[in-house]
Amino acid sequence: KKMDAPVPKEEIIPAELALAKGVDFDLLCFHPRQAVLALTEDLISFLKSERGQALASFREDAHRIVKGPDLKPMHDEARKMMEDIIVSDIPLLFSPGQVGI
């Protein structure tokens, strides 16, 4: 089947390869996964501060400090939600950072 393009189909792939080679194959892909990871790391850093420790505690043990491993279930659930969102129209409507948050 013919394409309705001014460029023959046989020339497209070589042109794309020449373009990629011209930028030294330095192609970036932004994914919401980075936003989820960055948000979790920021929360861990905040919880290490005095202010964060004053705001977050466990009901069972008020003196126990919330640490990184305590946030793993939250991070895992956020990753699952993000993976479900990726297959929807949302990535077409919002930036990767907005999708991740």
mmCIF file of C-alpha atoms in Angstrom:
data_model
loop_
_atom_site.group_PDB
_atom_site.id
_atom_site.type_symbol
_atom_site.label_atom_id
_atom_site.label_comp_id
_atom_site.label_asym_id
_atom_site.label_seq_id
_atom_site.Cartn_x
_atom_site.Cartn_y
_atom_site.Cartn_z
ATOM 1 C CA LYS A 1 0.000 0.000 0.000
ATOM 2 C CA LYS A 2 1.320 3.417 -0.944
ATOM 3 C CA MET A 3 1.803 6.189 1.581
ATOM 4 C CA ASP A 4 0.540 9.682 0.882
ATOM 5 C CA ALA A 5 3.848 11.213 1.887
ATOM 6 C CA PRO A 6 6.262 13.299 -0.153
ATOM 7 C CA VAL A 7 9.117 11.132 1.189
ATOM 8 C CA PRO A 8 9.374 7.525 0.012
ATOM 9 C CA LYS A 9 8.979 4.952 2.762
ATOM 10 C CA GLU A 10 12.439 3.532 2.051
ATOM 11 C CA GLU A 11 14.075 6.874 2.938
ATOM 12 C CA ILE A 12 12.407 7.385 6.331
ATOM 13 C CA ILE A 13 14.415 4.904 8.450
ATOM 14 C CA PRO A 14 17.828 5.983 7.072
ATOM 15 C CA ALA A 15 16.838 9.627 7.698
ATOM 16 C CA GLU A 16 15.767 8.830 11.277
ATOM 17 C CA LEU A 17 19.045 6.981 11.893
ATOM 18 C CA ALA A 18 21.023 9.929 10.494
ATOM 19 C CA LEU A 19 19.116 12.277 12.807
ATOM 20 C CA ALA A 20 19.720 10.054 15.849
ATOM 21 C CA LYS A 21 23.407 9.760 14.956
ATOM 22 C CA GLY A 22 23.578 13.547 14.581
ATOM 23 C CA VAL A 23 22.558 13.968 18.233
ATOM 24 C CA ASP A 24 24.918 11.129 19.285
ATOM 25 C CA PHE A 25 21.887 8.966 20.121
ATOM 26 C CA ASP A 26 21.301 11.267 23.108
ATOM 27 C CA LEU A 27 17.570 10.706 23.372
ATOM 28 C CA LEU A 28 15.692 11.455 26.577
ATOM 29 C CA CYS A 29 12.522 9.844 27.784
ATOM 30 C CA PHE A 30 10.782 11.447 30.724
ATOM 31 C CA HIS A 31 8.672 9.053 32.756
ATOM 32 C CA PRO A 32 6.402 9.675 35.766
ATOM 33 C CA ARG A 33 8.387 7.015 37.639
ATOM 34 C CA GLN A 34 11.039 9.663 38.368
ATOM 35 C CA ALA A 35 8.466 12.005 39.940
ATOM 36 C CA VAL A 36 7.191 9.243 42.230
ATOM 37 C CA LEU A 37 10.749 8.402 43.293
ATOM 38 C CA ALA A 38 11.663 12.074 43.818
ATOM 39 C CA LEU A 39 8.532 12.684 45.905
ATOM 40 C CA THR A 40 9.307 9.666 48.092
ATOM 41 C CA GLU A 41 12.926 10.773 48.547
ATOM 42 C CA ASP A 42 11.802 14.308 49.436
ATOM 43 C CA LEU A 43 9.406 12.893 52.002
ATOM 44 C CA ILE A 44 12.184 10.756 53.506
ATOM 45 C CA SER A 45 14.433 13.838 53.739
ATOM 46 C CA PHE A 46 11.637 15.852 55.343
ATOM 47 C CA LEU A 47 10.949 13.128 57.904
ATOM 48 C CA LYS A 48 14.617 13.229 58.942
ATOM 49 C CA SER A 49 14.258 16.889 59.934
ATOM 50 C CA GLU A 50 13.068 17.973 63.373
ATOM 51 C CA ARG A 51 9.915 19.467 61.887
ATOM 52 C CA GLY A 52 9.124 16.259 60.016
ATOM 53 C CA GLN A 53 9.706 14.127 63.087
ATOM 54 C CA ALA A 54 7.361 16.364 65.081
ATOM 55 C CA LEU A 55 4.587 15.936 62.498
ATOM 56 C CA ALA A 56 4.845 12.195 61.863
ATOM 57 C CA SER A 57 4.760 9.443 64.431
ATOM 58 C CA PHE A 58 3.249 6.018 64.972
ATOM 59 C CA ARG A 59 0.113 5.641 67.062
ATOM 60 C CA GLU A 60 1.463 2.567 68.814
ATOM 61 C CA ASP A 61 4.808 4.138 69.669
ATOM 62 C CA ALA A 62 4.863 7.932 69.634
ATOM 63 C CA HIS A 63 8.654 7.945 70.109
ATOM 64 C CA ARG A 64 9.382 5.818 67.038
ATOM 65 C CA ILE A 65 10.575 7.885 64.092
ATOM 66 C CA VAL A 66 9.115 7.303 60.617
ATOM 67 C CA LYS A 67 11.955 6.186 58.327
ATOM 68 C CA GLY A 68 12.414 5.297 54.661
ATOM 69 C CA PRO A 69 11.421 1.611 54.909
ATOM 70 C CA ASP A 70 8.149 2.677 56.542
ATOM 71 C CA LEU A 71 7.289 4.526 53.318
ATOM 72 C CA LYS A 72 7.876 1.520 51.027
ATOM 73 C CA PRO A 73 4.189 0.462 50.984
ATOM 74 C CA MET A 74 3.203 4.010 49.993
ATOM 75 C CA HIS A 75 5.861 4.105 47.273
ATOM 76 C CA ASP A 76 4.850 0.681 45.935
ATOM 77 C CA GLU A 77 1.179 1.667 45.803
ATOM 78 C CA ALA A 78 2.033 4.926 44.026
ATOM 79 C CA ARG A 79 4.056 2.946 41.446
ATOM 80 C CA LYS A 80 1.114 0.581 40.853
ATOM 81 C CA MET A 81 -1.250 3.520 40.353
ATOM 82 C CA MET A 82 1.213 5.175 37.979
ATOM 83 C CA GLU A 83 1.583 2.002 35.903
ATOM 84 C CA ASP A 84 -2.227 1.876 35.523
ATOM 85 C CA ILE A 85 -2.339 5.555 34.556
ATOM 86 C CA ILE A 86 0.346 5.123 31.874
ATOM 87 C CA VAL A 87 -1.996 3.063 29.676
ATOM 88 C CA SER A 88 -4.699 5.758 29.744
ATOM 89 C CA ASP A 89 -5.010 9.160 28.035
ATOM 90 C CA ILE A 90 -3.596 10.982 31.052
ATOM 91 C CA PRO A 91 0.053 11.011 29.814
ATOM 92 C CA LEU A 92 -1.174 12.783 26.683
ATOM 93 C CA LEU A 93 -2.879 15.486 28.743
ATOM 94 C CA PHE A 94 -0.312 16.138 31.488
ATOM 95 C CA SER A 95 3.458 16.288 31.875
ATOM 96 C CA PRO A 96 5.299 13.274 33.364
ATOM 97 C CA GLY A 97 5.910 15.176 36.591
ATOM 98 C CA GLN A 98 2.207 15.950 37.003
ATOM 99 C CA VAL A 99 1.277 12.338 36.303
ATOM 100 C CA GLY A 100 3.782 11.112 38.890
ATOM 101 C CA ILE A 101 2.499 13.416 41.594
#
